[in-house]
PDB file of C-alpha atoms in Angstrom:
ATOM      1  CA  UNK A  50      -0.536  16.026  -6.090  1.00  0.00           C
ATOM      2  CA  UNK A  51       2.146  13.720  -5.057  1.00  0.00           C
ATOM      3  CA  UNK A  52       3.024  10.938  -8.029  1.00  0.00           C
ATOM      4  CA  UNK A  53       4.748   7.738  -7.967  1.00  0.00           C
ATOM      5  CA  UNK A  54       5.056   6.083 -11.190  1.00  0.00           C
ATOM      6  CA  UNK A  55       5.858   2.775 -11.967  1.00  0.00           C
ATOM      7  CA  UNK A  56       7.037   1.630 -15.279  1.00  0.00           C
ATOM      8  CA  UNK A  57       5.414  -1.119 -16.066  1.00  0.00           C
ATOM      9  CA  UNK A  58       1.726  -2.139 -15.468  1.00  0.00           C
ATOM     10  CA  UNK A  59       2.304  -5.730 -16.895  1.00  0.00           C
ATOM     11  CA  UNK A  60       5.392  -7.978 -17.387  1.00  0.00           C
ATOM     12  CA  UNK A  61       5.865 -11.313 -18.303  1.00  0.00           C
ATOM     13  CA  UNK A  62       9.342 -12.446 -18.432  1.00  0.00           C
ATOM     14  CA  UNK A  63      10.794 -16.383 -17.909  1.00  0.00           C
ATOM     15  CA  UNK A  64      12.575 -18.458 -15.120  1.00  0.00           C
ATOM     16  CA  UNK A  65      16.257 -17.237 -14.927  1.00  0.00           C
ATOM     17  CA  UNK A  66      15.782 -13.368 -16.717  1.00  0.00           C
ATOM     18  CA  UNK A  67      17.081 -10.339 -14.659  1.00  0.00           C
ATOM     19  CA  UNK A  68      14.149  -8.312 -14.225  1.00  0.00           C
ATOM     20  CA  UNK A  69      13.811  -4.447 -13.155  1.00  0.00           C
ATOM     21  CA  UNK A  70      10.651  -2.872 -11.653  1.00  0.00           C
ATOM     22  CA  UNK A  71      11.150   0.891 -12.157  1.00  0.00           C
ATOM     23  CA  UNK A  72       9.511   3.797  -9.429  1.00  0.00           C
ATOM     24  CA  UNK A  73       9.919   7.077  -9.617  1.00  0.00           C
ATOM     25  CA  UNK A  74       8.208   9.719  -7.441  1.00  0.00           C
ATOM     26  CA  UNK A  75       7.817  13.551  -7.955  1.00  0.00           C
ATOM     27  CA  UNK A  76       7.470  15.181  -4.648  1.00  0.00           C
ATOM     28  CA  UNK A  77      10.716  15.276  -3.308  1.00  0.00           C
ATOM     29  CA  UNK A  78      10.064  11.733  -0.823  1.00  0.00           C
ATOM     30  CA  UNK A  79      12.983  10.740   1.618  1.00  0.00           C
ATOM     31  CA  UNK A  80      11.628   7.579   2.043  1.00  0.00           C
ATOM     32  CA  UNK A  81      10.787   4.971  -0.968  1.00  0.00           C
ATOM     33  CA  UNK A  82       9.414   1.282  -0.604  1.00  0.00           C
ATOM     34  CA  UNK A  83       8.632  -1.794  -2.766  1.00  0.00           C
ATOM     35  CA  UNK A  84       6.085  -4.237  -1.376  1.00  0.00           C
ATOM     36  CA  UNK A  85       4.624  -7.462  -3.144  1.00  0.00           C
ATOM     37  CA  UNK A  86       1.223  -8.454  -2.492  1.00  0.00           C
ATOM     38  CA  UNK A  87      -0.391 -12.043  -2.861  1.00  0.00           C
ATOM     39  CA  UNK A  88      -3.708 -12.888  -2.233  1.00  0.00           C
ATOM     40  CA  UNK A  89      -4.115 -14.321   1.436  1.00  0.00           C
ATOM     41  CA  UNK A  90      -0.778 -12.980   1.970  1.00  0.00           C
ATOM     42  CA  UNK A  91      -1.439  -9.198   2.137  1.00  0.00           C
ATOM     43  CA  UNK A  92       1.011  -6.765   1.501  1.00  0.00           C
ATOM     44  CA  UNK A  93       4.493  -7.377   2.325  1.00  0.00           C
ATOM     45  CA  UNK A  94       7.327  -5.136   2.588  1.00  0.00           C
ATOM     46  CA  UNK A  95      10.461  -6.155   0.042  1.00  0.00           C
ATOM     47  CA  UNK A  96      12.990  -3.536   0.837  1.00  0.00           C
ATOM     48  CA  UNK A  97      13.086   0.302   2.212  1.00  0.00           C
ATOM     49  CA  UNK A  98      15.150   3.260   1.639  1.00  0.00           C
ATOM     50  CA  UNK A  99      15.557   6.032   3.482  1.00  0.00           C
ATOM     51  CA  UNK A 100      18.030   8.181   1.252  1.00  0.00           C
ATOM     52  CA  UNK A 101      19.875   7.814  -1.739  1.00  0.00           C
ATOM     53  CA  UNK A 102      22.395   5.075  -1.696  1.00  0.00           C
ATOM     54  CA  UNK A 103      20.451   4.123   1.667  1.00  0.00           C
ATOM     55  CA  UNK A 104      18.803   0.543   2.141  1.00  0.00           C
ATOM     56  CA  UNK A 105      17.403  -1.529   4.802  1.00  0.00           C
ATOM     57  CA  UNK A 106      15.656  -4.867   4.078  1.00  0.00           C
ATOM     58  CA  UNK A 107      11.815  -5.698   4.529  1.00  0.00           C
ATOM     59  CA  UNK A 108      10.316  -8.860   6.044  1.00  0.00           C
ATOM     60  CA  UNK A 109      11.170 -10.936   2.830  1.00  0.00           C
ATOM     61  CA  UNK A 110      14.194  -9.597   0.308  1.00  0.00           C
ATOM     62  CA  UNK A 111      15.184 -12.816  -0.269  1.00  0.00           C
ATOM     63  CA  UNK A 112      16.244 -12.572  -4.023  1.00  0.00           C
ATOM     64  CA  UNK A 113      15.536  -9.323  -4.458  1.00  0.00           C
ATOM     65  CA  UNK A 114      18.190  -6.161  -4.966  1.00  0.00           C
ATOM     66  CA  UNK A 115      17.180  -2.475  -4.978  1.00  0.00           C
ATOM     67  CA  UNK A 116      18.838   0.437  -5.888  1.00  0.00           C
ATOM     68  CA  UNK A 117      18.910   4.092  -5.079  1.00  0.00           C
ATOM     69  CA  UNK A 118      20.950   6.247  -7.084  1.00  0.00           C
ATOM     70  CA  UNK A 119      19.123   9.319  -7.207  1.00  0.00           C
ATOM     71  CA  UNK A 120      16.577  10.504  -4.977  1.00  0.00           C
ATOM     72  CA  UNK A 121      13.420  10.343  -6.742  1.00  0.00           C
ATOM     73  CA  UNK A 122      13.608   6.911  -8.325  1.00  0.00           C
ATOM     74  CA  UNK A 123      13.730   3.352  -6.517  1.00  0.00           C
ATOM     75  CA  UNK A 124      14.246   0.168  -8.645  1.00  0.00           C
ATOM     76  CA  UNK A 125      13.975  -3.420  -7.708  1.00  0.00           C
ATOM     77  CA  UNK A 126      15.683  -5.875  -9.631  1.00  0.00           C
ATOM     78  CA  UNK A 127      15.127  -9.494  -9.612  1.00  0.00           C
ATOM     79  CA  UNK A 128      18.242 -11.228 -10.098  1.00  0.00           C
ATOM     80  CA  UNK A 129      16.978 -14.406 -11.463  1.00  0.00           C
ATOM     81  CA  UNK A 130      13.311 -14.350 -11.770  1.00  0.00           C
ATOM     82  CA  UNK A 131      11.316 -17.318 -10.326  1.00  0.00           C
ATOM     83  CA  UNK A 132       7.943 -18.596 -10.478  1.00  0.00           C
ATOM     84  CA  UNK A 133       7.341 -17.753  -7.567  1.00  0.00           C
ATOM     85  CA  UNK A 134       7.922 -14.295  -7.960  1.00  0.00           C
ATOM     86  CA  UNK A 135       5.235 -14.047 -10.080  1.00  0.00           C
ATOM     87  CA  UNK A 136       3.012 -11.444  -8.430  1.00  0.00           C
ATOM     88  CA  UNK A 137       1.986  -8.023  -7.701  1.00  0.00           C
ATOM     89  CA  UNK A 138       4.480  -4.968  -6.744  1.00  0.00           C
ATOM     90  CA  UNK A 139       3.825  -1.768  -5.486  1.00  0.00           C
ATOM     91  CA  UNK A 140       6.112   1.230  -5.352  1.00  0.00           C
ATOM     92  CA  UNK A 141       5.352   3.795  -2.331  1.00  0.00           C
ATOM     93  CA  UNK A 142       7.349   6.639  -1.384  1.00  0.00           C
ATOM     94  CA  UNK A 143       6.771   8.968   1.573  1.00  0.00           C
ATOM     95  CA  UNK A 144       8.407  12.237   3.271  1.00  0.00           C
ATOM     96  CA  UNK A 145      10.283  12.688   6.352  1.00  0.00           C
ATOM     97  CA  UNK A 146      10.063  15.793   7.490  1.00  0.00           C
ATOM     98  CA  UNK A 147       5.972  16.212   6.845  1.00  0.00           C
ATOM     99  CA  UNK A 148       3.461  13.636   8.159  1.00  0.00           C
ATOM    100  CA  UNK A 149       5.031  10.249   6.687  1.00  0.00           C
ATOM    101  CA  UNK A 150       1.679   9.733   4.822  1.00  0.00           C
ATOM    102  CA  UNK A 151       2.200   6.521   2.336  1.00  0.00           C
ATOM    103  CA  UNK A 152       1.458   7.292  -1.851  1.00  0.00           C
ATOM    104  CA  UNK A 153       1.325   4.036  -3.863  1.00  0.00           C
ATOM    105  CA  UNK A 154       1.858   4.039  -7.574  1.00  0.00           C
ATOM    106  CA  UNK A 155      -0.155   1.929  -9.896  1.00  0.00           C
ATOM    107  CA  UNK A 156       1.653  -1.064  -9.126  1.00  0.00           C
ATOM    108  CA  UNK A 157       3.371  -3.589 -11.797  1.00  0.00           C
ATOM    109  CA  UNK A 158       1.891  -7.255 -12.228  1.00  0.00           C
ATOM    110  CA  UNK A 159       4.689  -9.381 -12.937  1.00  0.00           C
ATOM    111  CA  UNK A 160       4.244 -12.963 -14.537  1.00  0.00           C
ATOM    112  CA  UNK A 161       7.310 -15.437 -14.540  1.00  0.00           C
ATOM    113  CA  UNK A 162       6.860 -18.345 -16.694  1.00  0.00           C
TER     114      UNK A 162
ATOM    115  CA  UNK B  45       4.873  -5.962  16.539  1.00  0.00           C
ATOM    116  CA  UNK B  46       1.664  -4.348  16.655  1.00  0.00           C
ATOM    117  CA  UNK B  47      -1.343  -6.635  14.692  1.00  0.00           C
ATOM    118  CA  UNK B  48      -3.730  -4.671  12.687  1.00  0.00           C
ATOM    119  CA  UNK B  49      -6.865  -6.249  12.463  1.00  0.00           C
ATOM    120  CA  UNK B  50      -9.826  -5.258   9.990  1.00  0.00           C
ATOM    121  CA  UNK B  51     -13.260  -6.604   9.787  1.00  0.00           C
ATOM    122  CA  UNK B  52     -15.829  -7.750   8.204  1.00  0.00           C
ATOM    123  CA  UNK B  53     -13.228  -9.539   5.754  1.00  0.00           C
ATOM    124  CA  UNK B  54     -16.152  -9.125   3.418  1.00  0.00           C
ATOM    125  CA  UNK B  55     -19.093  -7.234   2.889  1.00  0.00           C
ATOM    126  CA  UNK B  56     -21.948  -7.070   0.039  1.00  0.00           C
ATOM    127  CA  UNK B  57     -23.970  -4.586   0.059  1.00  0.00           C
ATOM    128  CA  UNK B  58     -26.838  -3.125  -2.506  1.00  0.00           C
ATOM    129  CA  UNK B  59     -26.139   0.128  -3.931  1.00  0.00           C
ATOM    130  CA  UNK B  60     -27.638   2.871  -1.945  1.00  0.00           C
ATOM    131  CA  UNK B  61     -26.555   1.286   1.432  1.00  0.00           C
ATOM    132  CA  UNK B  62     -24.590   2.739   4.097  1.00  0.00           C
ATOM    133  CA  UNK B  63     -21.675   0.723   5.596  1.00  0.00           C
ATOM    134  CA  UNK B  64     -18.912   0.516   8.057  1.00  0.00           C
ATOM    135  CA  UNK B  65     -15.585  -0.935   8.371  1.00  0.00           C
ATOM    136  CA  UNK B  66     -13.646  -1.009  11.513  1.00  0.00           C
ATOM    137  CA  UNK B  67      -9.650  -1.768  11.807  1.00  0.00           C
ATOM    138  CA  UNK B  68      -8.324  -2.404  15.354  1.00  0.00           C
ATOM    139  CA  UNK B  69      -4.763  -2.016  16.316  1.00  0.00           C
ATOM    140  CA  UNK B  70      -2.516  -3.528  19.144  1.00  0.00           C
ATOM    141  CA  UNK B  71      -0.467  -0.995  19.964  1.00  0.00           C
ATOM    142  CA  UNK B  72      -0.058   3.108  19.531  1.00  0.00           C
ATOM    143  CA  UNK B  73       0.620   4.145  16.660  1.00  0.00           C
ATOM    144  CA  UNK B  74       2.228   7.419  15.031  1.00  0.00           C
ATOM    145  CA  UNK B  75       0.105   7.558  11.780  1.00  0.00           C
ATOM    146  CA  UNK B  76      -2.945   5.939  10.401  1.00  0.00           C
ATOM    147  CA  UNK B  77      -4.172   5.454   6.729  1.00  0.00           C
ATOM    148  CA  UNK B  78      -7.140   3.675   4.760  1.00  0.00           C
ATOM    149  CA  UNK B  79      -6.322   3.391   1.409  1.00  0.00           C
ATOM    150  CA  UNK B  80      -9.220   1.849  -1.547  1.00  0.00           C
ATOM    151  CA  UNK B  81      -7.663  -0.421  -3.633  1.00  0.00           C
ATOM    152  CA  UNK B  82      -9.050  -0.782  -7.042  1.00  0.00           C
ATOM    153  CA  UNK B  83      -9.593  -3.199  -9.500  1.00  0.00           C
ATOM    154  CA  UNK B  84      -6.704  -2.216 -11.399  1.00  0.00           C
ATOM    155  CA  UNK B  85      -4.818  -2.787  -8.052  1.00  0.00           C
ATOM    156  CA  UNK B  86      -3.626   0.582  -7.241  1.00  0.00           C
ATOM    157  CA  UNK B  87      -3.816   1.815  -3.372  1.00  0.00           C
ATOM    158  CA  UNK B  88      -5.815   5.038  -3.558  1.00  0.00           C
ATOM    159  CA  UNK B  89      -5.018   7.228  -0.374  1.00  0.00           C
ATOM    160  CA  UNK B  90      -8.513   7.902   1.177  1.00  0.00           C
ATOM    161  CA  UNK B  91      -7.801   9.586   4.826  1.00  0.00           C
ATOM    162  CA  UNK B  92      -4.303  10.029   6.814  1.00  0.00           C
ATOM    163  CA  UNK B  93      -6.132   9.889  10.298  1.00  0.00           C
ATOM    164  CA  UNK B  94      -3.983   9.567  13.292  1.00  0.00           C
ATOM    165  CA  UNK B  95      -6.914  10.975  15.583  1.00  0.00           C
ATOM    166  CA  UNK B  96     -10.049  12.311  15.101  1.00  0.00           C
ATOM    167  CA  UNK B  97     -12.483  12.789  12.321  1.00  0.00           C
ATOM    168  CA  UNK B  98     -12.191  13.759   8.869  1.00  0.00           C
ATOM    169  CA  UNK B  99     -14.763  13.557   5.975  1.00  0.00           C
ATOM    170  CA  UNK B 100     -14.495  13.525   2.077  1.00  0.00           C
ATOM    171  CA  UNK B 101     -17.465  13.437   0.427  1.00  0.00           C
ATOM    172  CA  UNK B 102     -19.844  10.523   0.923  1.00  0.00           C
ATOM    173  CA  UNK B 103     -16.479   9.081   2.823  1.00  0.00           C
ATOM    174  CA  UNK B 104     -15.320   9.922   6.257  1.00  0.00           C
ATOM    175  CA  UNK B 105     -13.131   8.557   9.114  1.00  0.00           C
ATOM    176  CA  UNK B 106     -12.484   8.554  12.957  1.00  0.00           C
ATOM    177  CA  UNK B 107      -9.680   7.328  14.596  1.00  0.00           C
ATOM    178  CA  UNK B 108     -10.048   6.896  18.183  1.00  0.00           C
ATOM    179  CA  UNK B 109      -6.438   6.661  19.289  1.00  0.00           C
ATOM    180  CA  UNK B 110      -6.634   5.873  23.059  1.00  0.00           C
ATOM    181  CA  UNK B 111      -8.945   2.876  22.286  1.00  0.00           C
ATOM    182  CA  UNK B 112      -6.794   1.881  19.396  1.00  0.00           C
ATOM    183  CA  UNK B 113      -9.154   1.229  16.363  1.00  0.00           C
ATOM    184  CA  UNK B 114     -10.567   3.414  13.151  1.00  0.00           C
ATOM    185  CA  UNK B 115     -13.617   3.910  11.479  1.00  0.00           C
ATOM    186  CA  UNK B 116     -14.245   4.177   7.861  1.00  0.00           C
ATOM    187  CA  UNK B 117     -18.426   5.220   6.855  1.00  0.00           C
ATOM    188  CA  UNK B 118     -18.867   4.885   3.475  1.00  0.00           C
ATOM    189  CA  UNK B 119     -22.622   6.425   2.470  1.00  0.00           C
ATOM    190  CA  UNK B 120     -24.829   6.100  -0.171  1.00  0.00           C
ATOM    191  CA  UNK B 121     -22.847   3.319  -1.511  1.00  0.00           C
ATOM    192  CA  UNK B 122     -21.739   3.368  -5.259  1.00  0.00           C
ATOM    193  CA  UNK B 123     -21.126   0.181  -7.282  1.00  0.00           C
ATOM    194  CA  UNK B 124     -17.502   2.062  -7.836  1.00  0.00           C
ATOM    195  CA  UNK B 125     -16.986   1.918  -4.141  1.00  0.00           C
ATOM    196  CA  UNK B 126     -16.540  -1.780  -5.208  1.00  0.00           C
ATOM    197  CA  UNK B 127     -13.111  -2.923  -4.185  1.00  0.00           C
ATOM    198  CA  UNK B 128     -10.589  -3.955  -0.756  1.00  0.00           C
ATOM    199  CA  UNK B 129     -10.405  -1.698   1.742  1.00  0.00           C
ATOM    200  CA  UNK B 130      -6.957  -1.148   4.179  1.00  0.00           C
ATOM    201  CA  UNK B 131      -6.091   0.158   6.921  1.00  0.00           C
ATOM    202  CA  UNK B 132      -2.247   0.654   7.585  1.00  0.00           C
ATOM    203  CA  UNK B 133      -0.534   1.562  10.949  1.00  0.00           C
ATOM    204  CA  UNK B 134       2.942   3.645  11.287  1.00  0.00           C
ATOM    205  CA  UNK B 135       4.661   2.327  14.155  1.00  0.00           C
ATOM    206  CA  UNK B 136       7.676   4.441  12.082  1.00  0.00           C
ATOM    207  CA  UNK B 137       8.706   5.778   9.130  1.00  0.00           C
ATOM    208  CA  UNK B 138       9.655   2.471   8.003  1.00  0.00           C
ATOM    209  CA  UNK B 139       7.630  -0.069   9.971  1.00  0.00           C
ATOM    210  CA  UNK B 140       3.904   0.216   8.786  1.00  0.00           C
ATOM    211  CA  UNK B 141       1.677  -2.646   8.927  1.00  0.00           C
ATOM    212  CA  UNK B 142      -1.509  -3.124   7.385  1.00  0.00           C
ATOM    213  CA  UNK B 143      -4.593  -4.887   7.769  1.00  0.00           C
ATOM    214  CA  UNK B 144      -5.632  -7.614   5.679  1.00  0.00           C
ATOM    215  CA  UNK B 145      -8.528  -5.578   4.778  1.00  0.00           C
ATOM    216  CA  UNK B 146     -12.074  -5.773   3.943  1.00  0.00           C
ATOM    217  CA  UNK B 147     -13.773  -6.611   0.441  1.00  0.00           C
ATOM    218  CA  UNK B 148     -16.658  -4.631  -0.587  1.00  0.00           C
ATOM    219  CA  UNK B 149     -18.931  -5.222  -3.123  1.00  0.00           C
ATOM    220  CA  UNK B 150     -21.626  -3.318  -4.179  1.00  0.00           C
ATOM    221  CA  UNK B 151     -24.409  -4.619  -6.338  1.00  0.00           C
ATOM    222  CA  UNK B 152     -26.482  -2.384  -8.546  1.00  0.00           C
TER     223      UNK B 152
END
């Protein structure tokens, strides 16, 4: 079974920290994404990648930085955390060469103060 | 871009019930998926349907691609069907829009 974990469930962390949201997937995935998801807002994608060292932005990376130094793990890293970052994050990872079928981890619940 | 659309929005239903919930697309697609999220808040892959019909259990799926929308039956309803329901589109390996699914509760 494919896995992608993410390594934090819950954070709470205050305006201005540097924060990094951990993923790491097991199956060998070209393709890894980090969404955030808000209620009314759905699911929206943060930033892609495509291949180590590769990147593309999502609908809204504004203050957000990934990065992709080995194939199986994806971090996103928060610069400066705001309030308004406070929200949900999911991890997702997917492979090229077979169907492209999406795997989410558990997802990381982040709190800024 | 394509718009995925899902409905009902929300649904409550008493254990035991059968239900369906529908997601219409705008566009062709390359891949579709309903995921279950839980309470917890993880996405739980339930079908990759591009076409067709598959079944798992008490859960199955059709995709009807030429008419653009997807099924999900969920029978026998069980109060840990509870939680949102989404479908997501692949317009390509990177674009993939979802729904803004549907919200099922079931009530013992």
């Amino acid at each position: 079974d494919v896995k992608v974990t993410q390594s934090s469930r819950y954070l709470v962390k205050r305006t201005g920290e540097k924060v990094f949201l951990e993923c790491v997937q097991d199956m060998d995935h070209e393709n890894m994404f980090w969404y955030r998801q808000d209620p009314g807002l759905g699911l929206r994608l943060i930033y892609f990648s495509y291949d180590v060292k590769m990147k593309e932005k999502g609908d809204i990376p504004e203050g957000y930085s990934v990065s992709r130094e080995k194939k199986e793990r994806f971090s996103l890293i928060l610069e400066s955390a705001s309030t308004n970052q406070t929200s949900m994050y999911l991890c997702a990872s997917s492979s090229l060469a077979d169907t492209g079928e999406l795997f989410f981890g558990e997802g990381s619940r982040l709190t800024v103060l | 871009g394509i718009q995925v659309e899902q409905s009902p929005p929300d649904l409550i239903l008493q254990e035991g019930a059968n239900s369906t919930l529908r997601c219409n697309f705008s566009d062709s697609v390359n891949n579709l998926q309903w995921f279950h999220q839980n309470p917890w808040g993880q996405l739980i892959n339930l079908f990759y349907i591009p076409s067709g019909t598959k079944q798992n259990g008490r859960l199955s799926a059709t995709t009807v691609a030429t008419e653009r929308y997807s099924l999900l039956y969920i029978s026998s309803s069980q109060t840990t069907d509870s939680g949102v329901y989404f479908c997501a589109v692949h317009s390509s390996a990177s674009k993939i829009i979802f729904g803004s699914g549907t919200r099922l509760s079931i009530r013992p």
